[in-house]
PDB file of C-alpha atoms in Angstrom:
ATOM      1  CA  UNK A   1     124.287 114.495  72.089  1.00  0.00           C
ATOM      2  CA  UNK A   2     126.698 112.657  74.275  1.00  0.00           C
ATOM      3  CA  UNK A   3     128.792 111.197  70.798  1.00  0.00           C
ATOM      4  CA  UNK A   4     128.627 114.648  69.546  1.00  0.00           C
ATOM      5  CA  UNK A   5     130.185 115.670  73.081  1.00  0.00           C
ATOM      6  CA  UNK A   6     132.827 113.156  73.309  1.00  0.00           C
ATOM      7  CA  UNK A   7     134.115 113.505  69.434  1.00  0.00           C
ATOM      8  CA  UNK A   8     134.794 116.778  70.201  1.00  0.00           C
ATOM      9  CA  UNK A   9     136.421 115.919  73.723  1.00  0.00           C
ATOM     10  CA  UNK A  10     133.994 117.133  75.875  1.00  0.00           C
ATOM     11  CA  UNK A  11     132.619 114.549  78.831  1.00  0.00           C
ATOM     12  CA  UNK A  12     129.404 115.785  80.487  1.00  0.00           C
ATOM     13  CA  UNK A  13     128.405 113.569  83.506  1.00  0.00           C
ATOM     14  CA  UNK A  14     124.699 114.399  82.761  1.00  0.00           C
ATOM     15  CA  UNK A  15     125.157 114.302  79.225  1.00  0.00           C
ATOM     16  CA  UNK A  16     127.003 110.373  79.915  1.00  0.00           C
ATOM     17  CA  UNK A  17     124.202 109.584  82.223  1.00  0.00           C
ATOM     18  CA  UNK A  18     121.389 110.312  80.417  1.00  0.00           C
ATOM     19  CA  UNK A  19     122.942 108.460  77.429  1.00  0.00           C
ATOM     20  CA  UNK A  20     123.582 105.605  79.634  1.00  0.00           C
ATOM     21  CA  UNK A  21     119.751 105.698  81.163  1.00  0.00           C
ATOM     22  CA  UNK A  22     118.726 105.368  77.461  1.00  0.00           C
ATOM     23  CA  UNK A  23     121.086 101.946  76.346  1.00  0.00           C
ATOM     24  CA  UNK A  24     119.588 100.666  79.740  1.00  0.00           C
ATOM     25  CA  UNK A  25     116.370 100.927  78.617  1.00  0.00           C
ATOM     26  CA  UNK A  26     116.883  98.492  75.724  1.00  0.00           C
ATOM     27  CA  UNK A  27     117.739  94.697  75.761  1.00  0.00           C
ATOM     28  CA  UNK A  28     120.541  94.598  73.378  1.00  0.00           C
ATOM     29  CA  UNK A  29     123.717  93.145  75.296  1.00  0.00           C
ATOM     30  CA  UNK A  30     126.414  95.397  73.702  1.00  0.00           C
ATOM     31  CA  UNK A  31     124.091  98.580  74.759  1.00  0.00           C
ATOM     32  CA  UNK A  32     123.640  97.188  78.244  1.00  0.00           C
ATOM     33  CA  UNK A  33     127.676  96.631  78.096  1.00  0.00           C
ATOM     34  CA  UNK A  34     128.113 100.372  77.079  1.00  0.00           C
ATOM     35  CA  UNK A  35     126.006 101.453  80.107  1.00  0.00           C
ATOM     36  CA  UNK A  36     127.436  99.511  82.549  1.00  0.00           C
ATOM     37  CA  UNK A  37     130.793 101.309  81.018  1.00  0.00           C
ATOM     38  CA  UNK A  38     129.454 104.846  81.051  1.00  0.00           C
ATOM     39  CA  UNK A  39     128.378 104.421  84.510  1.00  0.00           C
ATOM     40  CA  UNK A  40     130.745 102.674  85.834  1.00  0.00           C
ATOM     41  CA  UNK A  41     133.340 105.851  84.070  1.00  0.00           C
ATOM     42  CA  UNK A  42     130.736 107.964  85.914  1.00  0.00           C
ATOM     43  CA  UNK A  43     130.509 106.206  89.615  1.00  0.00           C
ATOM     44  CA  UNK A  44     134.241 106.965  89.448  1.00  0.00           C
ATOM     45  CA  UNK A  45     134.730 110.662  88.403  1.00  0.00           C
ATOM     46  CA  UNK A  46     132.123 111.721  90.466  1.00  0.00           C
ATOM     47  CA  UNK A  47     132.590 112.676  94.152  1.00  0.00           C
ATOM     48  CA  UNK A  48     129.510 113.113  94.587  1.00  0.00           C
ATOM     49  CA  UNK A  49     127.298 110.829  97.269  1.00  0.00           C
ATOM     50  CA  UNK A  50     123.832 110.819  95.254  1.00  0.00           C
ATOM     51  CA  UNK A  51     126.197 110.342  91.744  1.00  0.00           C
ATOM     52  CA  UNK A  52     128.110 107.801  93.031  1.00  0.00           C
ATOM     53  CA  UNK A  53     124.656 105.980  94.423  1.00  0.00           C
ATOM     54  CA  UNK A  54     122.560 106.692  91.190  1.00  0.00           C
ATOM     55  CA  UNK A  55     125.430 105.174  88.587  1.00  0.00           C
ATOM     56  CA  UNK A  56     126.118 102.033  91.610  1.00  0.00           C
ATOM     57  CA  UNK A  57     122.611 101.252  91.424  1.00  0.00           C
ATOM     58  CA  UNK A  58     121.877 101.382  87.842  1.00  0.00           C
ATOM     59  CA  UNK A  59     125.213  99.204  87.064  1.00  0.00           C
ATOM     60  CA  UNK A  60     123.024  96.668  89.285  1.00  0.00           C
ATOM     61  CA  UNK A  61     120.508  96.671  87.226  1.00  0.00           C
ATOM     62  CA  UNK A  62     122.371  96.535  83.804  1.00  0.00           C
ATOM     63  CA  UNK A  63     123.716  93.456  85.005  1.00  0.00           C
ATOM     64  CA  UNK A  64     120.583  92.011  86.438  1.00  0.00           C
ATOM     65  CA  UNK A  65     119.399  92.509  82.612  1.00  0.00           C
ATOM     66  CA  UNK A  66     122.212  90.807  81.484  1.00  0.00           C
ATOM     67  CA  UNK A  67     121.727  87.713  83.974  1.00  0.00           C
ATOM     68  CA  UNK A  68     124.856  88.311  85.689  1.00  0.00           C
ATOM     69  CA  UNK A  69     123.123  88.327  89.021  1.00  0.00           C
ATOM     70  CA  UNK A  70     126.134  87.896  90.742  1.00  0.00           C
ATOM     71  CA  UNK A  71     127.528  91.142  90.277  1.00  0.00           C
ATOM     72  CA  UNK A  72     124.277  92.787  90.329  1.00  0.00           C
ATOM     73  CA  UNK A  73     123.902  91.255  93.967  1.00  0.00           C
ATOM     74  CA  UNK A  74     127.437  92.669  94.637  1.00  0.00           C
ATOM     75  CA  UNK A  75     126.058  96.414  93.337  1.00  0.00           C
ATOM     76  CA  UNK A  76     123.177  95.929  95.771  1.00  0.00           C
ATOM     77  CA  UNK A  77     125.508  94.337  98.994  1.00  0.00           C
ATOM     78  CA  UNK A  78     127.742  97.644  98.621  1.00  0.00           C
ATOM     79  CA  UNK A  79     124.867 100.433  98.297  1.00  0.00           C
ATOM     80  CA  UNK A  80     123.008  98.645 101.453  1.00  0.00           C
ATOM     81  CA  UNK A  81     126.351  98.721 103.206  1.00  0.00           C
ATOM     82  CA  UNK A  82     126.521 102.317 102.887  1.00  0.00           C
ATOM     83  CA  UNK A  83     122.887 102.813 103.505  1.00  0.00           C
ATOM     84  CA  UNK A  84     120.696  99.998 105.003  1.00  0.00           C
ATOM     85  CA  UNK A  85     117.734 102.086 104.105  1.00  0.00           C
ATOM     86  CA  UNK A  86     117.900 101.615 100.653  1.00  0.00           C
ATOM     87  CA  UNK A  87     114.718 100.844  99.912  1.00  0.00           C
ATOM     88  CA  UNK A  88     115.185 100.200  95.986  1.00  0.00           C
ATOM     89  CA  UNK A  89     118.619  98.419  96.332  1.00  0.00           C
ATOM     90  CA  UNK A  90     116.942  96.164  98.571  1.00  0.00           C
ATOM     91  CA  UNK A  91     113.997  95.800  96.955  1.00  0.00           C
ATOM     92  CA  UNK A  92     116.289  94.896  93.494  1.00  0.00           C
ATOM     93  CA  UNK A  93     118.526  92.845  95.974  1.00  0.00           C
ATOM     94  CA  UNK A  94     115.254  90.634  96.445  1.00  0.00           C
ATOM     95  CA  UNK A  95     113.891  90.772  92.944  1.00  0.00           C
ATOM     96  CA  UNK A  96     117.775  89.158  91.724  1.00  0.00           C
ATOM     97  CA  UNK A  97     117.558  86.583  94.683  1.00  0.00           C
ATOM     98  CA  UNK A  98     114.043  85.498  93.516  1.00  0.00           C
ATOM     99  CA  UNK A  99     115.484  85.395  89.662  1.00  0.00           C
ATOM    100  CA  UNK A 100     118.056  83.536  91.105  1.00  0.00           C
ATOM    101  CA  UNK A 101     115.644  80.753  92.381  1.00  0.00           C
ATOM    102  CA  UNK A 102     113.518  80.582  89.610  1.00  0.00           C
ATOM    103  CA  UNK A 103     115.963  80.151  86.855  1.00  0.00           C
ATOM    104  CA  UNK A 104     117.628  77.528  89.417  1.00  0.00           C
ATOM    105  CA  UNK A 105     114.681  75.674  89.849  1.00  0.00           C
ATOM    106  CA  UNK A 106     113.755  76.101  85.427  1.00  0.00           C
ATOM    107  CA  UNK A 107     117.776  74.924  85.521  1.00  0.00           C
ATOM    108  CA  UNK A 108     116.991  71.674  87.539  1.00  0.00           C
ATOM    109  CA  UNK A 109     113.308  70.721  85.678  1.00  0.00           C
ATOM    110  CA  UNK A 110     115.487  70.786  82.419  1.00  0.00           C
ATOM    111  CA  UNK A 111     118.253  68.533  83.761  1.00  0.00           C
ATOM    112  CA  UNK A 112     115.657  66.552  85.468  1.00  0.00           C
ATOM    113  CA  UNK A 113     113.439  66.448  82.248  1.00  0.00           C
ATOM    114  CA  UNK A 114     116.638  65.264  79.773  1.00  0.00           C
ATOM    115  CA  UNK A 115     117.085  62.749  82.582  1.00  0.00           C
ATOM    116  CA  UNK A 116     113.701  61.561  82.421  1.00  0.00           C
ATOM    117  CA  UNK A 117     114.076  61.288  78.648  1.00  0.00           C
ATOM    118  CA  UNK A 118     117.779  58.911  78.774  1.00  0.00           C
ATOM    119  CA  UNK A 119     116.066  56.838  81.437  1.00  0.00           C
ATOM    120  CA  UNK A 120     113.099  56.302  79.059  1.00  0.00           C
ATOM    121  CA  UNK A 121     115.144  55.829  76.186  1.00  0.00           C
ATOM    122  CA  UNK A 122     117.364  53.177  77.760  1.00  0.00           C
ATOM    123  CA  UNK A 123     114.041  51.328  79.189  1.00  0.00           C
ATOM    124  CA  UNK A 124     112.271  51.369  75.773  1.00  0.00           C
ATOM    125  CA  UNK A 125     115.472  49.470  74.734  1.00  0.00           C
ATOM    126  CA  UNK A 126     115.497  47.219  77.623  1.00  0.00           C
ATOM    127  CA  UNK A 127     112.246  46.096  76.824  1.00  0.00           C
ATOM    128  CA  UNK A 128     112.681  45.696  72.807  1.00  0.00           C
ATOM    129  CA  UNK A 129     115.954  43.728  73.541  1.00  0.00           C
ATOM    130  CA  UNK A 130     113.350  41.467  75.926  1.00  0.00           C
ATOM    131  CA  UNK A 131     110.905  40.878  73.246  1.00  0.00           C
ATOM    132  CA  UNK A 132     113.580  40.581  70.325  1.00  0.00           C
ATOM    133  CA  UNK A 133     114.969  37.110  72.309  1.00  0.00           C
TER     134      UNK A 133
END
């Protein structure tokens, strides 16, 4: 519905919205993209308080799908700012800080593991070059 609406010129914010809420719902990158776009086109025509909120929050959690944690953390800073009672910003604010940690900490046992694995490799050939002599 919303591509019929826009090839013939027409942009309904429900129409966008709902179109949006259904790329977020995948995983494909380039679908998350076009939602984050949508709402983004949406958070900015509307002067509406609840709009604005709905389309801020779910661009936070487009790019909390993507990784980009950053940004979503930014979405969620600028929703509590306006209202500290945001229960589900906050809550998402968390859930990115804790995704944050965890692929940190999955980022660090990798480097630590390939570490492991040169330090290994270089005393397996310390020892050889010992018992080659």
């Amino acid at each position: 519905m919303y591509v019929s609406e826009k090839e013939s010129g027409i942009e309904n914010y429900d129409t966008q919205f709902m179109y949006a809420l259904e790329l977020l719902k995948t995983k494909s990158k380039e679908a998350l993209l076009t939602a984050i776009t949508l709402l983004e086109s949406g958070f900015k025509r509307s002067s509406q308080p609840d709009r604005r909120r709905e389309c801020l929050y779910l661009i936070a959690i487009a790019h909390t799908k993507l990784g980009d944690y950053e940004k979503a953390i930014q979405c969620c800073k600028s929703l509590i700012e306006v209202n500290p009672e945001d229960h589900q910003a906050v809550e998402l604010r968390e859930e990115i800080e804790r995704r944050t940690r965890r692929d940190g900490l999955t980022g660090l046992a990798l480097i630590g593991g390939a570490a492991l694995g040169v330090i290994g490799a270089i005393t397996a050939v310390a020892i050889a070059a010992r018992h080659s002599r």
